[in-house]
Coordinates of C-alpha atoms and ligand atoms in Angstrom, one line a residue:
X552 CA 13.1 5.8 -42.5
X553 CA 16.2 8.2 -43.5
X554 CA 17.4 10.1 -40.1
X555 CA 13.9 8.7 -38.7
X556 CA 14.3 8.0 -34.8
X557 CA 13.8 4.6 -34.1
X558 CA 12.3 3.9 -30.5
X559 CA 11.8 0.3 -28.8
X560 CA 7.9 0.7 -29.5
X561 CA 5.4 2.6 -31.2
X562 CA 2.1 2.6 -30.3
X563 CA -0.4 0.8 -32.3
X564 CA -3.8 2.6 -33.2
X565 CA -6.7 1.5 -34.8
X566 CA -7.7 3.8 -38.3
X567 CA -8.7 6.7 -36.4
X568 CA -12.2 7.2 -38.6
X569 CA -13.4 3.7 -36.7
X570 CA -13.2 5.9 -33.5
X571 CA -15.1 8.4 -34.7
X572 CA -18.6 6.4 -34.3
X573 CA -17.8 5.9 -30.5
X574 CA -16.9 8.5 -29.5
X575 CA -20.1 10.0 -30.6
X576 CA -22.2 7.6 -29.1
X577 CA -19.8 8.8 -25.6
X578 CA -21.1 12.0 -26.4
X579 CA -24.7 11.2 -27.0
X580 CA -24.8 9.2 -23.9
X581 CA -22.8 11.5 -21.5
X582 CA -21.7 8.1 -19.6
X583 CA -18.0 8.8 -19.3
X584 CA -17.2 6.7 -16.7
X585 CA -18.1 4.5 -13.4
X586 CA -18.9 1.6 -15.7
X587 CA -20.6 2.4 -18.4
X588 CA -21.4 0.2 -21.5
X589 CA -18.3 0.7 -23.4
X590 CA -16.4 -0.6 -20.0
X591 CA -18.9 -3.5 -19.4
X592 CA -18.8 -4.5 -23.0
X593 CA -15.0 -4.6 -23.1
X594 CA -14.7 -6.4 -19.9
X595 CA -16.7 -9.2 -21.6
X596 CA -14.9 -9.8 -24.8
X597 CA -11.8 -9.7 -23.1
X598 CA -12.6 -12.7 -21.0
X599 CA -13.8 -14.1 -24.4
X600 CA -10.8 -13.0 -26.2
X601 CA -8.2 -14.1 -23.4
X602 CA -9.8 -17.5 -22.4
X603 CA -10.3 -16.3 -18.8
X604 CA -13.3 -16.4 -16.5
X605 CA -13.6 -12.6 -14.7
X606 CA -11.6 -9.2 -15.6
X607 CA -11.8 -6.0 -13.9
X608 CA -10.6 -2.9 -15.7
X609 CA -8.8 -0.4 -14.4
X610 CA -7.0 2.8 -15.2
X611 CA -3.4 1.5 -15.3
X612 CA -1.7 -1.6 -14.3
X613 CA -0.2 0.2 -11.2
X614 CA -3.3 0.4 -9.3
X615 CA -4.9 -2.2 -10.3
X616 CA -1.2 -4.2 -8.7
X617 CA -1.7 -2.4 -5.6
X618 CA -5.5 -3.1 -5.7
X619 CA -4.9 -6.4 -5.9
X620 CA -2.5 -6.7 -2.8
X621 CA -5.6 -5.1 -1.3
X622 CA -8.3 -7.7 -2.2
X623 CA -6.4 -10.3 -1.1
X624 CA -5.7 -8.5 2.3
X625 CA -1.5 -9.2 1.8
X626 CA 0.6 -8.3 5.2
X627 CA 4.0 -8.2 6.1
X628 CA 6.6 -10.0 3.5
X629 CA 6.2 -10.4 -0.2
X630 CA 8.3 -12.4 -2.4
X631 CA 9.2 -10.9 -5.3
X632 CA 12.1 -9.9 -8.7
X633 CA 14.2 -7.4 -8.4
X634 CA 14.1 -7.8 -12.8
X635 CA 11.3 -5.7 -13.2
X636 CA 9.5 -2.5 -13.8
X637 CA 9.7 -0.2 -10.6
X638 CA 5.6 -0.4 -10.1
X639 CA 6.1 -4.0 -9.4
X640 CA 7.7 -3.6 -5.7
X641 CA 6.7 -0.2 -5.5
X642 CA 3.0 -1.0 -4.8
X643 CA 4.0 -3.4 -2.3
X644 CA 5.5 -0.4 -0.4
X645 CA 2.2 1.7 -1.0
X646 CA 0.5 -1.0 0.6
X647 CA 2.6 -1.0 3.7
X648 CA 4.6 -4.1 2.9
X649 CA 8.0 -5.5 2.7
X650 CA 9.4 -6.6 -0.7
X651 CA 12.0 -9.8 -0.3
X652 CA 13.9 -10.1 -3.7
X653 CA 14.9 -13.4 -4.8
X654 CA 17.0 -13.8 -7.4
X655 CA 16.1 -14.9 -11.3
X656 CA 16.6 -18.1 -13.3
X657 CA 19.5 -17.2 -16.3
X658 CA 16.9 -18.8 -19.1
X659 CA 14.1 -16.8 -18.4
X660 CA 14.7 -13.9 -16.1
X661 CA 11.6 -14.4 -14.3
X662 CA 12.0 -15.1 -10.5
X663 CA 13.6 -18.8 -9.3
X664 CA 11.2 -20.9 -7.7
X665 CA 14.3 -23.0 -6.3
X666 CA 15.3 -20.0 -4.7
X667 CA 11.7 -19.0 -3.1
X668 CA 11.6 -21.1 -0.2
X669 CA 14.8 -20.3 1.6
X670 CA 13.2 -16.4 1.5
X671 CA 10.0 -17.6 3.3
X672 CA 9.7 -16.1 6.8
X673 CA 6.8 -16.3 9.4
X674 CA 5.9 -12.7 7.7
X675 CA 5.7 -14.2 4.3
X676 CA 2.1 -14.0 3.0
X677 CA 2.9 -13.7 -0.8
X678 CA 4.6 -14.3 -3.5
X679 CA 4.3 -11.8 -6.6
X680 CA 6.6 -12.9 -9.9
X681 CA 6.4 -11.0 -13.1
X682 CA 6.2 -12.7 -16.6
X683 CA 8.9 -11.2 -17.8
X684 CA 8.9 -9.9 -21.3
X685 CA 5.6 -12.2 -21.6
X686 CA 7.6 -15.2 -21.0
X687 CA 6.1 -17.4 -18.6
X688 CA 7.5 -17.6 -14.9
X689 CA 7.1 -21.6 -13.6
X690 CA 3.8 -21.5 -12.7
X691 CA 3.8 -25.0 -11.1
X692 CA 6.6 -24.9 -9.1
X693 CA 5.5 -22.2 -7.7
X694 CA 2.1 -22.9 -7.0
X695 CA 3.8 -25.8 -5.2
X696 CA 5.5 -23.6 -2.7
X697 CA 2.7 -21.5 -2.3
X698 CA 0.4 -24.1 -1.7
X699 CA 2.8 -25.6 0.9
X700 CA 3.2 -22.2 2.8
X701 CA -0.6 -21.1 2.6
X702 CA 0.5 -18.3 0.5
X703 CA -1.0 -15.7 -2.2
X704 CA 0.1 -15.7 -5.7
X705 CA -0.2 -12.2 -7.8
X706 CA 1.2 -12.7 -10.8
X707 CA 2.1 -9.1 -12.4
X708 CA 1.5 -10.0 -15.8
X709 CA 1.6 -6.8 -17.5
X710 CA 3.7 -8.0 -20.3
X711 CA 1.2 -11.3 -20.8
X712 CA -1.4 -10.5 -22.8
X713 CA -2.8 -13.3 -24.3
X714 CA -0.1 -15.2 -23.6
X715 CA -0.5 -19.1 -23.4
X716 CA 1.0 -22.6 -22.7
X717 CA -0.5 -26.1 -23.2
X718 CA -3.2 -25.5 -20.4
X719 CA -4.2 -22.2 -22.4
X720 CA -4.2 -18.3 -20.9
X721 CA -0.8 -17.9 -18.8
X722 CA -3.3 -15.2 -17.1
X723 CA -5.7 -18.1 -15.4
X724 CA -2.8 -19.5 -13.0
X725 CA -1.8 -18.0 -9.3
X726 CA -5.1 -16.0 -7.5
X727 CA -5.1 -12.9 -9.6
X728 CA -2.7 -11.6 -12.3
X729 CA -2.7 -8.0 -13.5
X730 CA -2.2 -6.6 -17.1
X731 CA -1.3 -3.5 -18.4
X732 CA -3.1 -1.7 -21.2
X733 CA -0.1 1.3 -21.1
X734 CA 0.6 2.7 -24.6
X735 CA 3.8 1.1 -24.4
X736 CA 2.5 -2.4 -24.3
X737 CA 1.2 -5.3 -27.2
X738 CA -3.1 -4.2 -26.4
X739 CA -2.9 -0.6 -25.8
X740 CA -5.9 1.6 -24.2
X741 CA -3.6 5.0 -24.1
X742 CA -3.2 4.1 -20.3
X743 CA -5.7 1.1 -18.8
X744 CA -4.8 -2.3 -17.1
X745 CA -6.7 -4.9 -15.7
X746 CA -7.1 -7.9 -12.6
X747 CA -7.9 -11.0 -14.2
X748 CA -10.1 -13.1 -10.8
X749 CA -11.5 -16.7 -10.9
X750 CA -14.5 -16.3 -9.4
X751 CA -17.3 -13.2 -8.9
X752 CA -17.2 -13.1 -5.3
X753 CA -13.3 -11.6 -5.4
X754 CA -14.0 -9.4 -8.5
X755 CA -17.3 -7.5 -6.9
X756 CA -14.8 -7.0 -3.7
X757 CA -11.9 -5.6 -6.6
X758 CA -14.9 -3.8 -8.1
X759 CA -15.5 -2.3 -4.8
X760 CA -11.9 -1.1 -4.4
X761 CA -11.8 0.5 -7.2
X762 CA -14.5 2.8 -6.9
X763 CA -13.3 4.2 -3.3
X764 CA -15.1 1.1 -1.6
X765 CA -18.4 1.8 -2.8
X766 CA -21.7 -0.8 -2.2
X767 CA -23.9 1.4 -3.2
X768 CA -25.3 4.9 -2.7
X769 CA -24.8 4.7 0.7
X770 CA -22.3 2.2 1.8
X771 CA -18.5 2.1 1.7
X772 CA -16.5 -1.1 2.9
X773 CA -13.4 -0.5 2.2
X774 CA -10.5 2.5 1.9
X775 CA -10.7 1.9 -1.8
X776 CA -9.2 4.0 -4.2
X777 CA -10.3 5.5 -8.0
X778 CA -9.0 2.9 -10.5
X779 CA -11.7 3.1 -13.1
X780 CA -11.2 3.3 -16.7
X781 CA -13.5 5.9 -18.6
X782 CA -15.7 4.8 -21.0
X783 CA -12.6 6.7 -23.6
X784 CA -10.4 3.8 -22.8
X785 CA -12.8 0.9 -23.0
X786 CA -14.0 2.2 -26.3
X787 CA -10.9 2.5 -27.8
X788 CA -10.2 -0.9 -26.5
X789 CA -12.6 -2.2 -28.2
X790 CA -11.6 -1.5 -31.2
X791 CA -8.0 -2.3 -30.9
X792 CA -9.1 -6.1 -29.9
X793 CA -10.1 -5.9 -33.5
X794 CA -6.8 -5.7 -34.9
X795 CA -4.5 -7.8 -32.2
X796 CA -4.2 -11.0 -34.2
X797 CA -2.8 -8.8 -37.4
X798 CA -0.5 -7.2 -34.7
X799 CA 0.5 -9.9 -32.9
X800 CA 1.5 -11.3 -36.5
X801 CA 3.1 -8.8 -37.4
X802 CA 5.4 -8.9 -34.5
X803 CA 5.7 -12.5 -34.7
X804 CA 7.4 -12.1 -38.1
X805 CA 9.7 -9.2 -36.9
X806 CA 10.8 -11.6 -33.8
X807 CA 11.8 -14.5 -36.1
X808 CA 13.4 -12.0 -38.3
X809 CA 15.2 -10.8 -35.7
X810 CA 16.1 -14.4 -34.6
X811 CA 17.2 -15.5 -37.8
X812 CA 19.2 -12.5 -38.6
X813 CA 21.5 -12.2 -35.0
X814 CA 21.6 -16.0 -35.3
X815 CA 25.3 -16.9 -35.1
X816 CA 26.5 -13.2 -34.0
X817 CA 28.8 -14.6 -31.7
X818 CA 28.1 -12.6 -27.6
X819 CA 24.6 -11.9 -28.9
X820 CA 21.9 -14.3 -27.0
X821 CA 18.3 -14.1 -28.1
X822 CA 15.7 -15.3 -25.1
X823 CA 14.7 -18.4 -25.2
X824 CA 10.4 -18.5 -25.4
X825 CA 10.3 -22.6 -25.1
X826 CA 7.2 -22.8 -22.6
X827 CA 5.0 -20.2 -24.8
X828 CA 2.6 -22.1 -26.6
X829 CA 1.0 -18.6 -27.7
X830 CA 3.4 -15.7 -27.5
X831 CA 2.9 -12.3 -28.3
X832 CA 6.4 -11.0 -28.8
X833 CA 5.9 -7.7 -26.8
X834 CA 9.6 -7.3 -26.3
X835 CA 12.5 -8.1 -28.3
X836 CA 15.4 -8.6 -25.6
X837 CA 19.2 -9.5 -26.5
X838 CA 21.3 -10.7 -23.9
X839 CA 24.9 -9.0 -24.7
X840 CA 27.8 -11.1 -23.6
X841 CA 31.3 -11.1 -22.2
X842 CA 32.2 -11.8 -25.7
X843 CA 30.5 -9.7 -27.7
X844 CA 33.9 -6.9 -28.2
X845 CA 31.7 -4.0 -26.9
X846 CA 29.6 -3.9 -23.8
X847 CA 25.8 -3.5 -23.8
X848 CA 26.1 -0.2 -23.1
X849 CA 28.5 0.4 -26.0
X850 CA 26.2 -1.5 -28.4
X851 CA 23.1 1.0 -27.0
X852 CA 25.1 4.4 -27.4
X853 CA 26.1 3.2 -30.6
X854 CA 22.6 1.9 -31.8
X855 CA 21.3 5.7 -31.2
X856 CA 24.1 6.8 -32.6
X857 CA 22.5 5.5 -36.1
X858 CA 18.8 6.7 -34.7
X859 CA 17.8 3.4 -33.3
X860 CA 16.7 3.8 -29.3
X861 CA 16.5 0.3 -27.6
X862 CA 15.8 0.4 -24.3
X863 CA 17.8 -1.1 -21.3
X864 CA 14.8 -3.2 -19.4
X865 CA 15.1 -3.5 -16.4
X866 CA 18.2 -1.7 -15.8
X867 CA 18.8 -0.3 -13.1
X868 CA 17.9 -3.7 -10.8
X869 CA 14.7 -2.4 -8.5
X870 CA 16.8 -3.4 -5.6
X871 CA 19.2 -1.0 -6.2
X872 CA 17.4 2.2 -6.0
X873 CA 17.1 4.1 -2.7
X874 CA 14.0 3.4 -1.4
X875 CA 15.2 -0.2 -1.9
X876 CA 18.5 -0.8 -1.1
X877 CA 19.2 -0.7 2.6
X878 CA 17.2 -4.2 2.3
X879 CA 19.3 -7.0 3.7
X880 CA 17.4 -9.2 0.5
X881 CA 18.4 -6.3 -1.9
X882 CA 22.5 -7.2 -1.9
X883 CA 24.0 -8.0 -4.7
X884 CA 25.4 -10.8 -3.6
X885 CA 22.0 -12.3 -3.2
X886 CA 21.2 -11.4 -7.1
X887 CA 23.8 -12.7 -9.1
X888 CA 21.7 -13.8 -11.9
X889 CA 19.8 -10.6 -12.0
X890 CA 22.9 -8.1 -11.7
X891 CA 24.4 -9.8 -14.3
X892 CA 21.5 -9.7 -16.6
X893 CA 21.0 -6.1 -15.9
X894 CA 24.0 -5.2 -17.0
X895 CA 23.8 -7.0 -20.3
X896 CA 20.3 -7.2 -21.5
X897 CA 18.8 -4.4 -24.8
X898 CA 15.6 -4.7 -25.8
X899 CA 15.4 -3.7 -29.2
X900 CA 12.5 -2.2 -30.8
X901 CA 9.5 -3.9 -31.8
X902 CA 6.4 -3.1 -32.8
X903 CA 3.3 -4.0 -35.2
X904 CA 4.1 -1.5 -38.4
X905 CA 7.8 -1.8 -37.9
X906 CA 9.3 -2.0 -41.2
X907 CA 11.9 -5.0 -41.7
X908 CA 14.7 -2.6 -43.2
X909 CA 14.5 -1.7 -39.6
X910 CA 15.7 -5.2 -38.4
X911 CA 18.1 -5.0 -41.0
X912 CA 19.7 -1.8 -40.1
X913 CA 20.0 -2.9 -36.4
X914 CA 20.9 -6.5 -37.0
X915 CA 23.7 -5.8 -39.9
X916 CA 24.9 -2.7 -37.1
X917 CA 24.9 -5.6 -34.5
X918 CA 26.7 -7.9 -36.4
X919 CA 29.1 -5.8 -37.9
X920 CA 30.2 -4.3 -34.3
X921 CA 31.0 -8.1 -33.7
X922 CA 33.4 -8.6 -36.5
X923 CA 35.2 -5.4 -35.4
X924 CA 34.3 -3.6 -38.7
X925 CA 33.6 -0.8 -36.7
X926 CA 36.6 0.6 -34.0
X927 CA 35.1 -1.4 -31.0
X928 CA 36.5 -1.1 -27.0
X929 CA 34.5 -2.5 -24.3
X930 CA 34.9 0.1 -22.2
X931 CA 32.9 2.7 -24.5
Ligands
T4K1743 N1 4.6 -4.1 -14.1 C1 5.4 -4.2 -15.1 C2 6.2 -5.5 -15.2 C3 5.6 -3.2 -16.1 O1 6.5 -3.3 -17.0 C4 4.8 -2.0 -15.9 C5 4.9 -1.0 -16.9 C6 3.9 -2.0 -14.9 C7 3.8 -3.0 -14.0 C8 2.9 -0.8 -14.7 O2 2.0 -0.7 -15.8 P1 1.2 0.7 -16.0 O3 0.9 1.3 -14.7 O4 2.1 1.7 -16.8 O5 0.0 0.3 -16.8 C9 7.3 2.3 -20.0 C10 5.8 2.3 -19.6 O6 5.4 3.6 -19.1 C11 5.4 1.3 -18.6 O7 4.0 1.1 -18.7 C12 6.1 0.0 -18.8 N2 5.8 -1.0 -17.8 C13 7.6 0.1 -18.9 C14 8.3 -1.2 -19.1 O8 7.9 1.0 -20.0 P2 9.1 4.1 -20.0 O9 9.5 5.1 -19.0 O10 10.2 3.2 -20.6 O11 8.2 4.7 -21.2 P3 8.6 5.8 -22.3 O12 7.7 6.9 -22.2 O13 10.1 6.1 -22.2 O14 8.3 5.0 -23.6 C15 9.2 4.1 -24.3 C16 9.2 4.5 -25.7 O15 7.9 4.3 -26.3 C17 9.6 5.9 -26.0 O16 10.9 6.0 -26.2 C18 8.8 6.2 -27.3 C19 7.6 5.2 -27.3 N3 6.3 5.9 -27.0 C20 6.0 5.9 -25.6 C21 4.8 6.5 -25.3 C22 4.3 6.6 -23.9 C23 5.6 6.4 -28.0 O17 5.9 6.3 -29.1 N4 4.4 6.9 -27.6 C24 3.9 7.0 -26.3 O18 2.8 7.5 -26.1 O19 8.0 3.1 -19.2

């Protein structure tokens, strides 16, 4: 670990000798793509695996989000979190729509239903909340709204897999949720991602869009796009759904040590994952507080200082950047909650072969910023 950079993830991979078999059959075959048995086979056991009824792979979770908007045939307005990854909003604006921000709840960071209806125009046609983190957004409340406004719910649930509460996969509520298989994230395909549909009329028309509109041979229906995953990434997912419960453990244990271990740092809030009755601890995010002595972005420069490189999601605030901004919903003052959480939250690295002295390190730097044993200002 000595002088080792530390980053907020590292990619997990399967022995890479297990690969070796499939990727000769790829070879033998010569079906690389366009749905071949590797894809159709992983399609499968991820509905098995994930308790869900239809999944469509795709090449990343970006196009398969703005896919989505396109299946469903969204228009105008779509309510959505500023707290996010960029691709969330941004495929609403590939798709010709209007992203309204509403502001987040403190506990969880994911989008406030309490605040959703006051943002409903005559243009509103969808709402599209992100799982934050994993953590599950209030799926009932605002299914309630939806219902009551005839409106479409995409969840993007790219942090969620296999996520659950009491009523099982966090992935089956809303119309369609989407997943992302980037390195970065808990099931990795080097770059995949996936719509996860309730019934096989909707995913033959996702199917569709994502393979330029194709019927068949002869027949397009659609303006789709190329969203396929090659038969590369199916294959090596696959494989990796062999090891997720060993990863998934292992990340469970590195969360509660992390929990136990910043337990009592006074400023330092871990988030609260009451409503998960499956987690899968993809992220570990600290909420760094006005009374922590040093700010969170103190505590980050000084973190890689000593090698470790947390990460500041989702800082900036979508709303903030240009393309975003000049939106009347995109003020400040109509995000409190997620300006302020912006500004204070680190997610600090996780990940399946993560060795513990690792939490150690971080957490004894953490808590030794907090007794001032180090020279501490806030205004580093
Ligand atoms: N919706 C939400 C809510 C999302 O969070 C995302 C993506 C999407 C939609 C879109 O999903 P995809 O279209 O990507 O499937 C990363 C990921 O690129 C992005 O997938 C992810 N969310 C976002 C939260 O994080 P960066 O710019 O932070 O990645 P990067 O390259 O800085 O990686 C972070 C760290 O991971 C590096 O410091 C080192 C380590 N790493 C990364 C890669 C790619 C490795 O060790 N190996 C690697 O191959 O965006």
């Amino acid at each position: 670990m000595k002088n080792e950079k530390i980053y907020v993830t590292k990619p997990s991979l399967p022995p890479l000798e297990e690969f070796i078999p499939s990727l000769e059959a790829i070879w033998n075959n010569r079906v690389l793509t366009n749905g071949g048995p590797f894809h159709q086979q992983l399609e499968q056991e991820l509905c098995n695996h994930l308790g869900v009824k239809h999944i469509s792979l795709f090449s990343n979770a970006t196009v398969a989000l703005l896919t989505a908007l396109q299946a469903l045939r969204v228009t105008g307005e779509v309510i959505t979190t500023p707290y996010s990854f960029v691709a969330t909003s941004h495929s609403l604006l590939w798709n010709g729509l209007k992203p309204v921000f509403v502001d987040i709840d403190p506990v969880t960071l994911n989008v406030d239903p309490a605040k959703i209806e006051a943002a409903i125009t005559q243009q509103t046609t969808a709402i599209m909340p992100v799982h934050c983190y994993g953590h599950p957004c209030d799926v009932d409340a605002i299914q309630k709204i939806a219902d009551l406004y005839n409106l479409k719910v995409i969840y993007d649930a790219a942090h969620s897999f296999g996520v659950e509460d009491e009523r099982g996969s966090i992935l089956n509520h809303g119309d369609l949720s989407i997943l992302s298989f980037h390195a970065t994230k808990v099931f990795n395909t080097f770059e995949g991602g996936a719509i996860i549909c309730p019934d096989v009329k909707t995913k033959t028309r996702i199917d569709q869009l994502k393979n330029f509109g194709y019927v068949d041979e002869v027949t397009v229906v659609a303006p789709g796009t190329n969203g396929k995953m090659s038969e590369f990434n199916a294959a090596l997912g696959l494989l990796q759904l062999k090891y997720i419960k060993l990863a998934l453990e292992r990340r469970g244990l590195i969360d509660g040590a992390y929990r136990e271990r910043l337990r009592g740092v006074a400023g330092i809030e871990c988030l609260d994952r009451s409503g998960e009755t499956v987690s899968n601890f993809s992220y570990f995010p600290i909420l760094v507080r006005p009374d922590y002595p040093i700010s969170r972005d103190g505590l980050y420069e000084r973190l890689k200082e000593n090698s470790i490189h947390p990460r500041r999601y989702f800082y900036p605030l979508i709303s903030s950047f240009s393309m975003y901004r000049s939106l009347p919903s995109s003020q400040p003052s109509n995000l409190p909650v997620a300006t302020e959480a912006a500004q204070q939250v680190l997610c600090l690295p996780i990940y399946p072969d993560m060795e513990m002295e690792i939490v150690d390190k971080v957490c004894a730097l953490i808590a030794s910023l907090s007794t001032g044993a180090f020279t501490a200002s806030r205004d580093i």
